[in-house]
mmCIF file of C-alpha atoms in Angstrom:
data_model
loop_
_atom_site.group_PDB
_atom_site.id
_atom_site.type_symbol
_atom_site.label_atom_id
_atom_site.label_comp_id
_atom_site.label_asym_id
_atom_site.label_seq_id
_atom_site.Cartn_x
_atom_site.Cartn_y
_atom_site.Cartn_z
ATOM 1 C CA MET A 1 101.468 107.185 77.761
ATOM 2 C CA PRO A 2 97.717 107.853 77.780
ATOM 3 C CA GLU A 3 96.053 109.531 80.713
ATOM 4 C CA MET A 4 94.707 107.170 83.338
ATOM 5 C CA ALA A 5 90.952 107.033 83.799
ATOM 6 C CA VAL A 6 90.189 107.725 87.447
ATOM 7 C CA ALA A 7 86.923 106.855 89.234
ATOM 8 C CA THR A 8 84.956 106.396 86.024
ATOM 9 C CA THR A 9 81.939 104.728 87.667
ATOM 10 C CA LYS A 10 79.229 106.810 89.324
ATOM 11 C CA TYR A 11 79.368 105.018 92.661
ATOM 12 C CA MET A 12 83.175 105.487 92.890
ATOM 13 C CA MET A 13 82.790 109.194 92.070
ATOM 14 C CA ILE A 14 80.327 109.532 94.940
ATOM 15 C CA ALA A 15 82.567 107.537 97.278
ATOM 16 C CA ASP A 16 85.609 109.643 96.314
ATOM 17 C CA LYS A 17 83.772 112.892 97.001
ATOM 18 C CA ILE A 18 82.511 111.826 100.429
ATOM 19 C CA ARG A 19 85.888 110.313 101.324
ATOM 20 C CA GLY A 20 87.577 113.612 100.505
ATOM 21 C CA GLN A 21 85.104 115.538 102.674
ATOM 22 C CA VAL A 22 85.721 113.156 105.573
ATOM 23 C CA LEU A 23 89.533 113.200 105.293
ATOM 24 C CA ARG A 24 89.568 116.989 104.958
ATOM 25 C CA ARG A 25 87.307 117.080 108.011
ATOM 26 C CA GLU A 26 84.576 118.930 106.138
ATOM 27 C CA ILE A 27 82.298 116.274 107.666
ATOM 28 C CA LEU A 28 83.354 115.648 111.264
ATOM 29 C CA PRO A 29 83.256 112.352 113.214
ATOM 30 C CA ASP A 30 79.766 111.352 114.394
ATOM 31 C CA SER A 31 78.224 113.758 111.839
ATOM 32 C CA PRO A 32 75.848 112.413 109.187
ATOM 33 C CA ILE A 33 76.865 112.344 105.553
ATOM 34 C CA PRO A 34 74.325 113.527 102.914
ATOM 35 C CA SER A 35 71.172 111.407 102.841
ATOM 36 C CA TYR A 36 70.284 108.890 100.147
ATOM 37 C CA GLN A 37 67.760 111.325 98.710
ATOM 38 C CA ALA A 38 70.280 114.188 98.636
ATOM 39 C CA LEU A 39 72.920 112.056 96.913
ATOM 40 C CA ILE A 40 70.430 110.719 94.368
ATOM 41 C CA LYS A 41 69.342 114.256 93.495
ATOM 42 C CA GLU A 42 72.887 115.699 93.419
ATOM 43 C CA HIS A 43 74.395 113.007 91.189
ATOM 44 C CA GLY A 44 71.350 111.897 89.197
ATOM 45 C CA VAL A 45 71.743 108.231 90.125
ATOM 46 C CA THR A 46 69.641 105.389 91.461
ATOM 47 C CA ILE A 47 69.388 104.254 95.051
ATOM 48 C CA GLY A 48 71.420 101.161 94.104
ATOM 49 C CA THR A 49 74.347 103.336 92.994
ATOM 50 C CA VAL A 50 74.283 105.298 96.264
ATOM 51 C CA ARG A 51 74.123 102.054 98.224
ATOM 52 C CA LYS A 52 77.249 100.746 96.404
ATOM 53 C CA ALA A 53 79.125 103.982 97.180
ATOM 54 C CA LEU A 54 78.304 103.731 100.887
ATOM 55 C CA MET A 55 79.338 100.081 100.908
ATOM 56 C CA VAL A 56 82.777 101.166 99.644
ATOM 57 C CA LEU A 57 83.083 103.730 102.436
ATOM 58 C CA GLN A 58 81.918 101.216 105.031
ATOM 59 C CA SER A 59 84.508 98.695 103.828
ATOM 60 C CA GLU A 60 87.156 101.393 104.346
ATOM 61 C CA ASN A 61 85.901 101.870 107.922
ATOM 62 C CA LEU A 62 85.090 105.529 107.256
ATOM 63 C CA VAL A 63 81.326 105.502 107.890
ATOM 64 C CA GLU A 64 78.765 103.420 109.774
ATOM 65 C CA THR A 65 74.983 103.209 109.935
ATOM 66 C CA VAL A 66 73.394 104.455 113.168
ATOM 67 C CA PRO A 67 69.697 103.564 113.725
ATOM 68 C CA GLY A 68 67.475 106.626 113.686
ATOM 69 C CA ILE A 69 70.227 108.859 112.295
ATOM 70 C CA GLY A 70 71.507 107.308 109.102
ATOM 71 C CA CYS A 71 75.061 106.967 107.797
ATOM 72 C CA VAL A 72 77.576 108.886 109.919
ATOM 73 C CA VAL A 73 81.343 109.370 109.912
ATOM 74 C CA LYS A 74 83.049 106.967 112.285
ATOM 75 C CA GLU A 75 85.170 108.288 115.135
ATOM 76 C CA ARG A 76 88.683 107.034 114.448
ATOM 77 C CA LYS A 77 90.421 105.848 117.592
ATOM 78 C CA GLN A 78 93.767 105.968 115.825
ATOM 79 C CA LYS A 79 95.073 107.514 112.645
ATOM 80 C CA TRP A 80 96.463 105.192 109.990
ATOM 81 C CA VAL A 81 99.119 107.062 108.060
ATOM 82 C CA THR A 82 100.541 104.981 105.264
ATOM 83 C CA LEU A 83 103.730 105.003 103.277
ATOM 84 C CA GLY A 84 103.821 104.530 99.507
ATOM 85 C CA ALA A 85 106.860 104.016 97.290
ATOM 86 C CA CYS A 86 107.656 103.858 93.607
ATOM 87 C CA PHE A 87 110.394 101.512 92.413
ATOM 88 C CA THR A 88 111.596 101.771 88.829
ATOM 89 C CA THR A 89 114.623 99.529 89.386
ATOM 90 C CA GLU A 90 115.143 96.031 90.671
ATOM 91 C CA ARG A 91 118.815 96.382 91.550
ATOM 92 C CA PRO A 92 119.275 94.664 94.936
ATOM 93 C CA ARG A 93 121.595 97.367 96.281
ATOM 94 C CA VAL A 94 119.072 100.116 95.609
ATOM 95 C CA LEU A 95 116.244 98.077 97.112
ATOM 96 C CA GLY A 96 118.445 97.459 100.146
ATOM 97 C CA LEU A 97 118.928 101.186 100.648
ATOM 98 C CA TRP A 98 115.179 101.720 100.390
ATOM 99 C CA ALA A 99 114.534 98.946 102.907
ATOM 100 C CA GLU A 100 116.770 100.742 105.401
ATOM 101 C CA GLN A 101 114.840 103.957 104.822
ATOM 102 C CA PHE A 102 111.510 102.209 105.310
ATOM 103 C CA ALA A 103 112.663 100.791 108.642
ATOM 104 C CA GLU A 104 113.613 104.286 109.825
ATOM 105 C CA LEU A 105 110.350 105.758 108.578
ATOM 106 C CA GLN A 106 108.300 103.086 110.325
ATOM 107 C CA ALA A 107 110.156 103.806 113.562
ATOM 108 C CA ARG A 108 109.574 107.550 113.133
ATOM 109 C CA PHE A 109 105.850 107.086 112.495
ATOM 110 C CA ALA A 110 105.660 104.874 115.608
ATOM 111 C CA GLU A 111 107.211 107.684 117.660
ATOM 112 C CA LEU A 112 104.549 110.010 116.259
ATOM 113 C CA LYS A 113 101.839 107.498 117.310
ATOM 114 C CA PHE A 114 100.936 106.589 113.741
ATOM 115 C CA ASP A 115 100.772 103.165 112.158
ATOM 116 C CA VAL A 116 102.204 102.479 108.728
ATOM 117 C CA THR A 117 101.455 100.162 105.855
ATOM 118 C CA VAL A 118 103.600 100.008 102.725
ATOM 119 C CA HIS A 119 102.598 99.827 99.081
ATOM 120 C CA PHE A 120 105.100 99.210 96.277
ATOM 121 C CA LEU A 121 104.679 100.591 92.787
ATOM 122 C CA PRO A 122 107.132 98.414 90.836
ATOM 123 C CA THR A 123 106.332 99.835 87.396
ATOM 124 C CA LEU A 124 104.707 102.909 85.888
ATOM 125 C CA SER A 125 102.096 100.922 83.965
ATOM 126 C CA GLU A 126 98.431 101.922 84.059
ATOM 127 C CA GLU A 127 97.639 98.704 85.896
ATOM 128 C CA SER A 128 100.237 99.391 88.585
ATOM 129 C CA ILE A 129 99.143 103.014 89.047
ATOM 130 C CA GLY A 130 95.522 101.887 89.212
ATOM 131 C CA SER A 131 96.456 99.449 91.976
ATOM 132 C CA PHE A 132 98.254 102.269 93.802
ATOM 133 C CA LEU A 133 95.162 104.478 93.618
ATOM 134 C CA GLU A 134 92.914 101.700 94.898
ATOM 135 C CA TRP A 135 95.264 101.321 97.875
ATOM 136 C CA ALA A 136 95.597 105.084 98.463
ATOM 137 C CA ARG A 137 91.809 105.521 98.716
ATOM 138 C CA ARG A 138 91.811 103.336 101.831
ATOM 139 C CA GLN A 139 94.335 105.495 103.693
ATOM 140 C CA ASP A 140 94.146 108.648 105.776
ATOM 141 C CA GLY A 141 97.334 109.893 104.173
ATOM 142 C CA VAL A 142 100.151 108.722 101.949
ATOM 143 C CA LEU A 143 103.831 109.558 101.829
ATOM 144 C CA LEU A 144 105.131 109.057 98.296
ATOM 145 C CA ARG A 145 108.813 108.185 98.003
ATOM 146 C CA GLY A 146 110.372 107.763 94.598
ATOM 147 C CA ARG A 147 109.784 108.869 91.033
ATOM 148 C CA ILE A 148 105.994 109.143 91.275
ATOM 149 C CA PRO A 149 104.233 110.404 88.110
ATOM 150 C CA VAL A 150 102.217 113.608 88.465
ATOM 151 C CA ARG A 151 99.001 111.921 87.312
ATOM 152 C CA ALA A 152 99.230 109.436 90.232
ATOM 153 C CA ILE A 153 99.675 112.293 92.731
ATOM 154 C CA LYS A 154 96.714 114.161 91.221
ATOM 155 C CA ALA A 155 94.598 111.020 91.365
ATOM 156 C CA ALA A 156 95.320 110.615 95.083
ATOM 157 C CA LEU A 157 94.462 114.275 95.717
ATOM 158 C CA ASP A 158 91.261 114.026 93.679
ATOM 159 C CA ALA A 159 90.263 111.058 95.838
ATOM 160 C CA GLY A 160 90.625 113.256 98.935
ATOM 161 C CA VAL A 161 93.775 111.576 100.259
ATOM 162 C CA THR A 162 96.201 113.696 102.281
ATOM 163 C CA THR A 163 99.399 113.430 100.238
ATOM 164 C CA VAL A 164 103.060 114.323 100.829
ATOM 165 C CA LEU A 165 105.773 113.842 98.210
ATOM 166 C CA SER A 166 109.311 113.112 99.381
ATOM 167 C CA GLY A 167 111.571 114.391 96.595
ATOM 168 C CA GLU A 168 110.561 115.384 93.064
ATOM 169 C CA ALA A 169 107.784 114.042 90.868
ATOM 170 C CA LEU A 170 108.815 112.006 87.838
ATOM 171 C CA ASP A 171 107.457 114.212 85.081
ATOM 172 C CA GLY A 172 106.614 117.677 86.376
ATOM 173 C CA GLU A 173 105.998 119.954 89.327
ATOM 174 C CA CYS A 174 104.341 118.570 92.447
ATOM 175 C CA PRO A 175 100.612 119.403 92.113
ATOM 176 C CA GLU A 176 98.962 122.043 94.275
ATOM 177 C CA GLY A 177 97.338 120.474 97.310
ATOM 178 C CA ALA A 178 100.121 118.003 98.060
ATOM 179 C CA GLY A 179 102.824 118.681 100.616
ATOM 180 C CA GLN A 180 106.406 118.304 99.415
ATOM 181 C CA VAL A 181 109.785 117.959 101.076
ATOM 182 C CA THR A 182 112.657 118.160 98.635
ATOM 183 C CA VAL A 183 116.245 119.293 98.273
ATOM 184 C CA ASP A 184 117.379 122.784 97.299
ATOM 185 C CA ILE A 185 118.674 121.857 93.833
ATOM 186 C CA PRO A 186 120.237 125.272 93.027
ATOM 187 C CA SER A 187 122.287 125.057 96.223
ATOM 188 C CA ILE A 188 123.611 121.653 95.109
ATOM 189 C CA ALA A 189 124.825 123.138 91.834
ATOM 190 C CA ARG A 190 126.354 126.184 93.528
ATOM 191 C CA LEU A 191 128.216 124.032 96.039
ATOM 192 C CA ALA A 192 129.550 121.735 93.326
ATOM 193 C CA VAL A 193 130.656 124.440 90.896
ATOM 194 C CA SER A 194 132.112 126.788 93.520
ATOM 195 C CA HIS A 195 134.085 123.923 95.082
ATOM 196 C CA LEU A 196 135.668 122.946 91.766
ATOM 197 C CA VAL A 197 136.336 126.546 90.677
ATOM 198 C CA SER A 198 138.028 127.232 94.022
ATOM 199 C CA LEU A 199 140.422 124.364 93.216
ATOM 200 C CA GLY A 200 141.351 125.948 89.901
ATOM 201 C CA HIS A 201 139.173 123.939 87.531
ATOM 202 C CA ARG A 202 138.156 125.905 84.443
ATOM 203 C CA ARG A 203 136.842 123.091 82.238
ATOM 204 C CA ILE A 204 134.105 121.243 84.076
ATOM 205 C CA GLY A 205 132.118 118.409 82.552
ATOM 206 C CA PHE A 206 128.671 117.374 83.685
ATOM 207 C CA PHE A 207 127.124 113.919 83.297
ATOM 208 C CA ASN A 208 123.416 113.737 84.031
ATOM 209 C CA GLY A 209 120.815 111.041 83.369
ATOM 210 C CA ALA A 210 117.870 112.105 81.226
ATOM 211 C CA GLY A 211 114.296 111.052 81.623
ATOM 212 C CA SER A 212 112.856 112.785 84.670
ATOM 213 C CA HIS A 213 111.830 116.199 85.904
ATOM 214 C CA TYR A 214 114.454 116.023 88.672
ATOM 215 C CA PHE A 215 117.320 115.586 86.211
ATOM 216 C CA ASP A 216 116.001 118.465 84.111
ATOM 217 C CA LEU A 217 116.057 120.679 87.214
ATOM 218 C CA VAL A 218 119.621 119.574 88.006
ATOM 219 C CA SER A 219 120.769 120.371 84.447
ATOM 220 C CA GLN A 220 119.179 123.819 84.559
ATOM 221 C CA ALA A 221 120.692 124.621 87.964
ATOM 222 C CA PHE A 222 124.136 123.472 86.826
ATOM 223 C CA ARG A 223 124.078 125.673 83.721
ATOM 224 C CA GLU A 224 122.898 128.671 85.758
ATOM 225 C CA SER A 225 125.653 128.156 88.333
ATOM 226 C CA LEU A 226 128.306 128.049 85.613
ATOM 227 C CA ALA A 227 126.864 131.229 84.111
ATOM 228 C CA GLU A 228 127.417 132.992 87.434
ATOM 229 C CA TYR A 229 131.163 132.541 86.814
ATOM 230 C CA GLY A 230 131.005 133.958 83.296
ATOM 231 C CA GLN A 231 133.688 132.336 81.138
ATOM 232 C CA VAL A 232 135.590 130.885 84.087
ATOM 233 C CA ALA A 233 134.010 127.449 83.738
ATOM 234 C CA GLN A 234 132.702 125.827 80.587
ATOM 235 C CA ALA A 235 129.763 123.397 80.622
ATOM 236 C CA MET A 236 130.113 120.131 78.767
ATOM 237 C CA GLU A 237 127.049 118.058 79.293
ATOM 238 C CA LEU A 238 126.298 114.492 78.283
ATOM 239 C CA ARG A 239 122.778 113.188 78.660
ATOM 240 C CA ASN A 240 121.924 109.525 78.359
ATOM 241 C CA ALA A 241 118.444 108.034 78.730
ATOM 242 C CA GLY A 242 119.662 104.484 79.314
ATOM 243 C CA ASP A 243 120.476 102.695 82.537
ATOM 244 C CA ARG A 244 122.363 105.139 84.746
ATOM 245 C CA VAL A 245 125.070 102.644 85.769
ATOM 246 C CA GLU A 246 125.629 101.125 82.341
ATOM 247 C CA SER A 247 125.683 104.571 80.733
ATOM 248 C CA ALA A 248 128.763 105.485 82.802
ATOM 249 C CA GLY A 249 130.844 103.830 80.078
ATOM 250 C CA GLU A 250 129.614 106.503 77.675
ATOM 251 C CA VAL A 251 131.553 109.093 79.669
ATOM 252 C CA VAL A 252 134.893 107.624 78.584
ATOM 253 C CA LYS A 253 133.860 107.739 74.906
ATOM 254 C CA TRP A 254 132.692 111.307 75.350
ATOM 255 C CA LEU A 255 135.936 112.437 76.990
ATOM 256 C CA ALA A 256 138.074 110.789 74.317
ATOM 257 C CA GLN A 257 136.455 112.775 71.500
ATOM 258 C CA LEU A 258 136.733 116.200 73.161
ATOM 259 C CA PRO A 259 139.612 118.424 71.907
ATOM 260 C CA SER A 260 140.007 119.940 75.385
ATOM 261 C CA PRO A 261 138.711 117.431 77.939
ATOM 262 C CA PRO A 262 137.527 118.688 81.323
ATOM 263 C CA THR A 263 139.789 118.471 84.349
ATOM 264 C CA ALA A 264 136.813 117.795 86.607
ATOM 265 C CA LEU A 265 133.584 115.920 86.128
ATOM 266 C CA ILE A 266 130.326 116.394 88.001
ATOM 267 C CA VAL A 267 128.195 113.242 88.019
ATOM 268 C CA GLU A 268 124.573 113.019 89.225
ATOM 269 C CA GLY A 269 123.707 109.985 91.344
ATOM 270 C CA GLY A 270 125.600 107.691 93.716
ATOM 271 C CA ASP A 271 125.508 104.526 91.608
ATOM 272 C CA VAL A 272 126.469 106.216 88.372
ATOM 273 C CA ALA A 273 129.221 108.268 90.080
ATOM 274 C CA THR A 274 130.764 105.084 91.456
ATOM 275 C CA ALA A 275 130.480 103.311 88.097
ATOM 276 C CA THR A 276 131.961 106.334 86.321
ATOM 277 C CA VAL A 277 135.038 106.315 88.560
ATOM 278 C CA GLU A 278 135.517 102.606 87.922
ATOM 279 C CA CYS A 279 135.247 103.143 84.146
ATOM 280 C CA LEU A 280 137.681 106.065 84.224
ATOM 281 C CA ASN A 281 140.249 104.165 86.286
ATOM 282 C CA ASN A 282 140.033 101.206 83.884
ATOM 283 C CA ASN A 283 140.399 103.353 80.753
ATOM 284 C CA SER A 284 143.475 105.556 81.286
ATOM 285 C CA TRP A 285 141.624 108.357 83.088
ATOM 286 C CA PRO A 286 142.754 107.766 86.714
ATOM 287 C CA VAL A 287 140.762 109.496 89.460
ATOM 288 C CA PRO A 288 141.855 111.871 90.900
ATOM 289 C CA GLY A 289 145.241 111.825 89.158
ATOM 290 C CA ARG A 290 144.063 112.846 85.691
ATOM 291 C CA ILE A 291 140.504 113.932 86.359
ATOM 292 C CA SER A 292 138.527 114.771 89.494
ATOM 293 C CA VAL A 293 135.009 113.472 90.077
ATOM 294 C CA LEU A 294 132.432 115.215 92.203
ATOM 295 C CA GLY A 295 129.198 113.325 92.798
ATOM 296 C CA ILE A 296 125.863 115.084 93.207
ATOM 297 C CA SER A 297 123.264 113.370 95.384
ATOM 298 C CA ALA A 298 125.621 110.451 95.948
ATOM 299 C CA VAL A 299 125.196 108.340 99.043
ATOM 300 C CA SER A 300 127.892 108.742 101.644
ATOM 301 C CA GLY A 301 129.459 105.421 102.560
ATOM 302 C CA PRO A 302 130.893 102.174 101.244
ATOM 303 C CA PRO A 303 130.067 100.112 99.315
ATOM 304 C CA HIS A 304 127.923 102.729 97.614
ATOM 305 C CA MET A 305 130.624 105.272 96.774
ATOM 306 C CA ALA A 306 133.984 104.751 95.105
ATOM 307 C CA LYS A 307 137.051 105.907 96.954
ATOM 308 C CA GLY A 308 138.123 109.394 95.989
ATOM 309 C CA ILE A 309 134.780 110.975 95.173
ATOM 310 C CA THR A 310 133.949 114.277 96.761
ATOM 311 C CA CYS A 311 130.190 114.558 97.089
ATOM 312 C CA VAL A 312 127.577 117.245 97.459
ATOM 313 C CA LEU A 313 125.061 115.107 99.269
ATOM 314 C CA ASN A 314 121.350 115.012 98.601
ATOM 315 C CA PRO A 315 120.223 113.968 102.112
ATOM 316 C CA ALA A 316 117.503 111.515 101.068
ATOM 317 C CA ARG A 317 117.177 110.066 104.573
ATOM 318 C CA GLU A 318 116.575 113.475 106.154
ATOM 319 C CA ILE A 319 114.103 114.394 103.415
ATOM 320 C CA ALA A 320 112.070 111.234 103.972
ATOM 321 C CA LEU A 321 111.989 111.617 107.767
ATOM 322 C CA HIS A 322 110.991 115.276 107.455
ATOM 323 C CA ALA A 323 108.242 114.273 105.014
ATOM 324 C CA ALA A 324 106.940 111.778 107.589
ATOM 325 C CA GLU A 325 106.609 114.570 110.134
ATOM 326 C CA MET A 326 104.880 116.796 107.572
ATOM 327 C CA LEU A 327 102.378 114.060 106.770
ATOM 328 C CA ALA A 328 101.673 113.443 110.456
ATOM 329 C CA LYS A 329 100.927 117.144 110.974
ATOM 330 C CA MET A 330 98.702 117.322 107.908
ATOM 331 C CA ALA A 331 96.766 114.215 108.987
ATOM 332 C CA GLN A 332 96.143 115.915 112.334
ATOM 333 C CA GLY A 333 94.902 119.070 110.619
ATOM 334 C CA LYS A 334 97.916 121.175 111.635
ATOM 335 C CA PRO A 335 99.133 123.923 109.285
ATOM 336 C CA VAL A 336 102.352 123.268 107.350
ATOM 337 C CA ALA A 337 104.258 124.927 104.525
ATOM 338 C CA ARG A 338 103.333 123.386 101.180
ATOM 339 C CA VAL A 339 106.971 122.975 100.134
ATOM 340 C CA GLU A 340 109.954 122.614 102.458
ATOM 341 C CA ARG A 341 113.546 122.269 101.286
ATOM 342 C CA VAL A 342 116.336 120.391 103.046
ATOM 343 C CA VAL A 343 119.820 121.880 102.777
ATOM 344 C CA THR A 344 122.644 119.872 101.222
ATOM 345 C CA ARG A 345 126.127 119.315 102.620
ATOM 346 C CA TYR A 346 129.595 118.146 101.583
ATOM 347 C CA VAL A 347 131.073 114.716 102.046
ATOM 348 C CA GLU A 348 134.751 115.437 101.504
ATOM 349 C CA GLY A 349 136.766 113.114 99.287
ATOM 350 C CA ALA A 350 139.940 113.385 97.243
ATOM 351 C CA THR A 351 138.965 116.001 94.707
ATOM 352 C CA CYS A 352 142.264 117.401 93.464
ATOM 353 C CA ARG A 353 143.322 120.762 92.154
ATOM 354 C CA ALA A 354 143.304 121.378 88.420
ATOM 355 C CA ILE A 355 146.323 120.038 86.599
#
């Protein structure tokens, strides 16, 4: 996918620069921004271009004209912290889970004396990301929840928007300058592998969805955790770039062709773990009678998890709420760690000992 052009017009470049200075508090409330003459000289533009840039900032309620002084930064009576989200699925159950999270986040922001607006990024098209950036420029800060591409995060940062990412970016590391609250992925792998090895499993399979930076990190952590046990556990990994629920059926085909099938299977994701158990039970691989299933990052209650799954939980709710607090602190100019990690925990199920 080609790189997105960001702020290609001169007046938007000027507006982005001033907006960033205001939001980073390099220009304080009631202080004048650079004069028309200074902006014309700095950017090599006409007075009409400068006027258009200031009109953008005025429409965003960032600056106002004061007689005898010029254009000054407005004193904000209240911060407006906003919540952004990226949806790459339209499955009603997933959207329902997100709606619950949004309700909790809105309540948390209200407790912190911040108001919230929500923007949805339903696809990763250039048009959709452009719409996201146009929205982000009008905010004091954005909390990004979902598989957000790195170029969208960089665009928000370049526009001077205080940005916090909840989770992992879609296609790379979270850019410098953005706050991030995520899970400790190596600890997930260690918990999963050590739990199964302690139950006597020596052949452990791993089913992970391809197509994002997060899944690459999970795969790497899983292989490293197995290596810590030497030859005790053997990695058998299947990667599938298709729909994560539909691809669960591929697990049965994979198991059937292995000369020594695993006695335990680690599956990334709540939906795909549930679908995998259903496929196994319907195809002569009963869980946990013939094979055990341990879900990574699976959600913790019905109807989202099949009976019998033991889970190393990726606490998405706690991550999102912690990210809200990080964003609130950053918007108030308080110091925070750039990256904070939330610890995982078990949700015990019926994982059996090795046969």
